[in-house]
Short mmCIF file of C-alpha atoms in Angstrom, two decimals:
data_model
loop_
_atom_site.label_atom_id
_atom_site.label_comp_id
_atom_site.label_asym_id
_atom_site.label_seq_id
_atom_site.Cartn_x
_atom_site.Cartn_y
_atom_site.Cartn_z
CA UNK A 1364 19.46 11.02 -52.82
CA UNK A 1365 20.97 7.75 -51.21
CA UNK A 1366 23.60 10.16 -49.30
CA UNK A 1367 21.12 12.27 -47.92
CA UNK A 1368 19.37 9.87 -46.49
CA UNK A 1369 22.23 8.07 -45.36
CA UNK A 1370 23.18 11.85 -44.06
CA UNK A 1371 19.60 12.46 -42.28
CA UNK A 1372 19.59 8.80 -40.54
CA UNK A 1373 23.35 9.50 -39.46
CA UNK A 1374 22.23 12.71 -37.63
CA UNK A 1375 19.14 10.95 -36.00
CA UNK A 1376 21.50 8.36 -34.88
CA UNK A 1377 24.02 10.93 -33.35
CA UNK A 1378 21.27 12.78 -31.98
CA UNK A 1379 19.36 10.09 -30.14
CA UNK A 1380 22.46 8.58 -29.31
CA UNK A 1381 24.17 11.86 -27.62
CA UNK A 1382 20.63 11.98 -25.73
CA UNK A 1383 20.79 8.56 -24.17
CA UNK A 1384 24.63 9.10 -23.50
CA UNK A 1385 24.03 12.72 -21.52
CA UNK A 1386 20.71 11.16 -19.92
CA UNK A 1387 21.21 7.49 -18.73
CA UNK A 1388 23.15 6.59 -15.39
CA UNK A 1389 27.07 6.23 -15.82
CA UNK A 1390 29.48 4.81 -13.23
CA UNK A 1391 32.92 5.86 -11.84
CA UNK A 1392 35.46 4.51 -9.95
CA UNK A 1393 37.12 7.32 -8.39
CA UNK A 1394 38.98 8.90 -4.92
CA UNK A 1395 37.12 12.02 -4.04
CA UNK A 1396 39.60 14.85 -2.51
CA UNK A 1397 37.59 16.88 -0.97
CA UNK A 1398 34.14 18.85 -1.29
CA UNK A 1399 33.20 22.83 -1.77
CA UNK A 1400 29.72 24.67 -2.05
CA UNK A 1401 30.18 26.95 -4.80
CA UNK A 1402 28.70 30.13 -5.74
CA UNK A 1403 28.09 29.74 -9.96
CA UNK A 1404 26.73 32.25 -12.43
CA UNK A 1405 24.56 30.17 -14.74
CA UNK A 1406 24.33 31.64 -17.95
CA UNK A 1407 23.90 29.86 -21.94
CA UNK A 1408 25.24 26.83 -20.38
CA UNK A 1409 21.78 26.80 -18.21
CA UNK A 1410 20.30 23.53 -20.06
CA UNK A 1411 23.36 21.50 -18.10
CA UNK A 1412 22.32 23.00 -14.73
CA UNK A 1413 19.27 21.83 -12.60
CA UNK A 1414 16.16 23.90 -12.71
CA UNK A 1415 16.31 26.59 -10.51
CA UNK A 1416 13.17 25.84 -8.62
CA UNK A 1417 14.80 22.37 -7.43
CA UNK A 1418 17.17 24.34 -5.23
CA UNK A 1419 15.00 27.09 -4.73
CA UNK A 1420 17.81 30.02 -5.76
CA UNK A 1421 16.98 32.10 -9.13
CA UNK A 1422 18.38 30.82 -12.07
CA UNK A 1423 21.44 33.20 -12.68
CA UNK A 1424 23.40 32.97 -10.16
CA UNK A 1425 22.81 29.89 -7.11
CA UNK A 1426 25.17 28.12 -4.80
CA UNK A 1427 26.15 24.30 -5.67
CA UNK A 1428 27.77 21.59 -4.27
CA UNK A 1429 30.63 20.19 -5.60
CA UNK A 1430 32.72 17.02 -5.32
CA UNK A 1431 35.96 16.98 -5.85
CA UNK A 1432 37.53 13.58 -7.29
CA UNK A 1433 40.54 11.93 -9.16
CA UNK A 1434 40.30 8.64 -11.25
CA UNK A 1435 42.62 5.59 -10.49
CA UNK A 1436 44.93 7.04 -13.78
CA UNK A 1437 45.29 10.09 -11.78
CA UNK A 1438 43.32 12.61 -14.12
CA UNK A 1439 40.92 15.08 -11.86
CA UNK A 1440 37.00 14.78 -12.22
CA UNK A 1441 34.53 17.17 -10.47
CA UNK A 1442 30.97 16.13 -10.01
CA UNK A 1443 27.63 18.73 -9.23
CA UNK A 1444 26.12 17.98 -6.48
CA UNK A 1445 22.13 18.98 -7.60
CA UNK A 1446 18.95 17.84 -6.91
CA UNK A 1447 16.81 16.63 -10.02
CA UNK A 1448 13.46 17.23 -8.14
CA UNK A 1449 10.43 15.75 -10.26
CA UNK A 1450 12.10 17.82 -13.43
CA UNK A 1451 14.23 16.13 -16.52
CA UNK A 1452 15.98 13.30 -16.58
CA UNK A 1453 13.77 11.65 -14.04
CA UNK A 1454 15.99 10.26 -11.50
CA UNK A 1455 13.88 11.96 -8.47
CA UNK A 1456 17.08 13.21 -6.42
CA UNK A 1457 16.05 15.45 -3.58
CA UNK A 1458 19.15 14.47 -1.12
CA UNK A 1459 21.79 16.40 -2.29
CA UNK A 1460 22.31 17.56 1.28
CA UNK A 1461 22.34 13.91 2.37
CA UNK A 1462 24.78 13.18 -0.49
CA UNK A 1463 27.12 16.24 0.05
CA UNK A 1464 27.73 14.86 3.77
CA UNK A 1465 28.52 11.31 2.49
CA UNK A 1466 31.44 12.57 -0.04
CA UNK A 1467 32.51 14.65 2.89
CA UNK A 1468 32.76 11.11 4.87
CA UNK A 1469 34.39 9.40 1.84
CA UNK A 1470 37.44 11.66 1.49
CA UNK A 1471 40.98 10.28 1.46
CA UNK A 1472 44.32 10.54 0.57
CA UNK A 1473 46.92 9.03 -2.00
CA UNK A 1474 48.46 7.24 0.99
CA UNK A 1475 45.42 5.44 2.65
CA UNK A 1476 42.59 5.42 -0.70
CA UNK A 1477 39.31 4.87 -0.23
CA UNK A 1478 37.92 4.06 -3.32
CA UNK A 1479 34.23 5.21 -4.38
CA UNK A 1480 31.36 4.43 -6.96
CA UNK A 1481 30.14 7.17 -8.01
CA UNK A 1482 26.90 6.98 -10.33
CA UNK A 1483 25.92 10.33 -12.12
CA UNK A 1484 24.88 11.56 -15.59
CA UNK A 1485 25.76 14.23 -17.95
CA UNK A 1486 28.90 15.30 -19.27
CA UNK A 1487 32.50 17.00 -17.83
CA UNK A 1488 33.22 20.11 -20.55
CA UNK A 1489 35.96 22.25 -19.59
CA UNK A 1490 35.22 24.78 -22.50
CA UNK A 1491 31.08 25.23 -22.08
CA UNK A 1492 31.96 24.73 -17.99
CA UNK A 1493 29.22 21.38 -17.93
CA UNK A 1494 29.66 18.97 -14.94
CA UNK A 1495 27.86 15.75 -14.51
CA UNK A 1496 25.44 15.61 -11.84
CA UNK A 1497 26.20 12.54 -9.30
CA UNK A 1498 23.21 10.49 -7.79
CA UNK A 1499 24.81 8.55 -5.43
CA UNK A 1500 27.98 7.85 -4.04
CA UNK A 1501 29.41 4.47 -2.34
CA UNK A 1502 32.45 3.08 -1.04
CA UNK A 1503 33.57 -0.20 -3.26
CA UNK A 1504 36.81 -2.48 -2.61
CA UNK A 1505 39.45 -0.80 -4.78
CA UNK A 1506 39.80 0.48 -8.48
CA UNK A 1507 39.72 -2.57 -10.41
CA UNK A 1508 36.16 -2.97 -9.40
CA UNK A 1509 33.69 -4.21 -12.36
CA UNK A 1510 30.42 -2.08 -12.22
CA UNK A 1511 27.57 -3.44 -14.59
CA UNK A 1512 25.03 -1.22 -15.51
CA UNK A 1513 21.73 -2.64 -15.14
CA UNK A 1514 19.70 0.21 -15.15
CA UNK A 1515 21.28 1.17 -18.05
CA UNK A 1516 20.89 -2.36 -20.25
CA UNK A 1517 17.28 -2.53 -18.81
CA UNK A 1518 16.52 1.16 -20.37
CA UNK A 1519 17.94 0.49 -23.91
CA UNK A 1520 16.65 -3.27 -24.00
CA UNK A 1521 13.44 -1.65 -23.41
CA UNK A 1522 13.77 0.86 -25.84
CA UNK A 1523 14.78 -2.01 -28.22
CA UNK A 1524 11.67 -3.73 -27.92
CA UNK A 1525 9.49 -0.59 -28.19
CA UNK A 1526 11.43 0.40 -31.11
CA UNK A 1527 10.66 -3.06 -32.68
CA UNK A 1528 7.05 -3.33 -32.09
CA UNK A 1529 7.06 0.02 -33.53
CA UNK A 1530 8.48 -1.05 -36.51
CA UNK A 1531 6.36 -3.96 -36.74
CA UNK A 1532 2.91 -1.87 -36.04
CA UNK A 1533 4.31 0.47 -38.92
CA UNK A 1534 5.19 -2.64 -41.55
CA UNK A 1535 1.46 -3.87 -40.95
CA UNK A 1536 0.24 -0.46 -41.56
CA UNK A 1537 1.68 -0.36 -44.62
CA UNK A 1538 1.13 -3.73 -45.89
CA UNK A 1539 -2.69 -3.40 -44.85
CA UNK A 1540 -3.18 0.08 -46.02
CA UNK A 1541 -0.81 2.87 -48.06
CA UNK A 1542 0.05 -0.56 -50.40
CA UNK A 1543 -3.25 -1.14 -51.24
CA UNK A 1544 -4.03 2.26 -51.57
CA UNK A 1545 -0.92 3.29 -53.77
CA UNK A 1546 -2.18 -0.12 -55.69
CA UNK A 1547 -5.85 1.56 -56.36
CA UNK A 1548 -4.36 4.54 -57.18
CA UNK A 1549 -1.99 3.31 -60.04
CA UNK A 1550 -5.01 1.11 -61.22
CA UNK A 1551 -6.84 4.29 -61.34
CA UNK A 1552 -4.23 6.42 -63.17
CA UNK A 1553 -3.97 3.79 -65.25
CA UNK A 1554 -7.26 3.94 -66.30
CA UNK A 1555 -7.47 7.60 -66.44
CA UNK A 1556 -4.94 7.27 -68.70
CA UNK A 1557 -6.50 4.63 -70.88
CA UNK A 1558 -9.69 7.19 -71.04
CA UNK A 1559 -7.53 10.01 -72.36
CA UNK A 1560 -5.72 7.20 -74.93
CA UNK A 1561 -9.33 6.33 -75.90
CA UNK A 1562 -10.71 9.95 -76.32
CA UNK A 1563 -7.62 11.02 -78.52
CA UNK A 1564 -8.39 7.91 -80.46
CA UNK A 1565 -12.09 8.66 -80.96
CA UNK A 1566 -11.08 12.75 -81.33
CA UNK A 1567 -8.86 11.80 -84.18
CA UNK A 1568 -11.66 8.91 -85.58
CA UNK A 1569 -14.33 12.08 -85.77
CA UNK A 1570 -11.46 14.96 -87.50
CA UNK A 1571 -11.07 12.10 -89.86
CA UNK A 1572 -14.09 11.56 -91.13
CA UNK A 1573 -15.31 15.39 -90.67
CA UNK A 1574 -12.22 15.70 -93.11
CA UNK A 1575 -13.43 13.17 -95.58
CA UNK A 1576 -17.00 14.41 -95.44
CA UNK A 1577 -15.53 17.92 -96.26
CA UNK A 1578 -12.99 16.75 -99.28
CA UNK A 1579 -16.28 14.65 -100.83
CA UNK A 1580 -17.36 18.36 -101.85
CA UNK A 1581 -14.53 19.63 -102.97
CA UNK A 1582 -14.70 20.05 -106.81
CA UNK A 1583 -12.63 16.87 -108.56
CA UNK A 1584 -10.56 17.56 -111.35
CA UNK A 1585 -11.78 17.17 -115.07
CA UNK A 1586 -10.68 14.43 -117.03
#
C-alpha cells in the first residue's frame, strides 16, 4: 500500500505540476525572423488552440498568426499569435492584431540583432503540432538579459499559502471532529463488544445450570 500511495501522490504532483508549467507566463529571449498568417486545420490537438469564438473563425479550420523566431543558441522557435479573449488561462489578450504588427517591427537579421522578450505560455511539440501562445513581445538589450518572473513567483507563492491554510483548516477539522468521532466509535465497539463477551458469559452460566438441573434427574447408579 505505501507504493501506491507514493504512486497516486506522484501522479497528482506531475499532474498539477504539468498544469502550472503549460498555464503560467514563461519568458524568452529570442530574434524573431519574420512573421506569416497561417491557414491551420485544428483537429485532436484543439485543447492547445484558442477557442474558436475568440477569433471568430469555426473551430476546424481558422487562420493564425505566427511568429517566427530563433534563440541566442541558434535553435528555431515559432510562437501563435492568438487571442485568449475572457476564455482559459485568463490572461485577457484581445490584441493579437496589435501584437502581430509589433513582431513585424521587431524583425532582424544575424548581422544587425535585435534582441526580443517574448512572454507566452504553453508548450512547442513538433509531434502533436502545439505552439505556445505569446502575450507580449518587447525589445530588451541583448541575449544575456536576466528576466525574473514575478507574475509567476507571485502565482505559486500564492498558491503556497492557500495550499497551507488548507492544510491547516483540514488538520483542525480533524483534530476537532473525525478524532473524536473515530474515538466514540472505538469506545462504542468496545462496548458492544463487552455486551456480546457478557451475554456469551451469561448464555453459557444458564446451559450450565439447565444441564445440572437436567443430570439431578437422571437415575444414579446403585451401590
Amino acid at each position: 500500500m505505501r507504493y501506491v500511495k507514493w504512486t497516486l501522490w506522484l501522479a497528482v504532483i506531475l499532474l498539477v505540476g504539468s498544469f502550472l508549467h503549460y498555464n503560467l507566463p514563461q519568458h524568452d529571449i529570442v530574434r524573431i525572423v519574420g512573421t506569416e498568417n497561417r491557414r491551420v486545420d485544428i483537429g485532436e490537438n484543439s485543447l492547445f488552440w484558442s477557442r474558436a469564438e475568440v477569433g471568430m473563425t469555426n473551430s476546424t479550420s481558422r487562420d493564425v498568426f505566427f511568429i517566427n523566431a530563433v534563440t541566442p543558441g541558434g535553435s528555431p522557435m515559432e510562437y501563435r499569435n492568438e487571442d485568449t479573449g475572457w476564455g482559459w488561462p485568463p490572461y485577457f489578450k484581445i490584441d493579437s492584431f496589435g501584437l502581430q504588427t509589433r513582431a513585424k517591427d521587431l524583425v532582424s537579421t544575424p548581422a544587425d540583432p535585435v534582441w526580443v522578450e517574448v512572454t507566452h505560455y504553453g508548450w512547442r511539440n513538433k509531434f502533436f503540432t502545439i505552439f505556445p501562445n505569446a502575450v507580449s513581445a518587447k525589445r530588451v538589450a541583448g541575449p544575456d538579459v536576466t528576466v525574473i518572473p514575478w507574475v509567476s513567483i507571485v502565482i505559486l507563492l500564492v498558491l503556497a499559502f492557500l495550499l497551507f491554510m488548507l492544510r491547516r483548516m483540514w488538520m483542525q477539522f480533524r483534530e476537532r471532529m473525525i478524532d473524536p468521532a473515530m474515538v466514540r466509535a472505538e469506545l462504542a465497539f468496545d462496548r458492544v463488544d463487552s455486551g456480546v463477551d457478557d451475554m456469551r458469559a451469561g448464555a453459557k452460566g444458564i446451559w450450565g445450570r439447565l444441564r445440572a438441573w437436567l443430570d439431578s434427574w437422571k437415575s444414579k447408579p446403585k451401590r
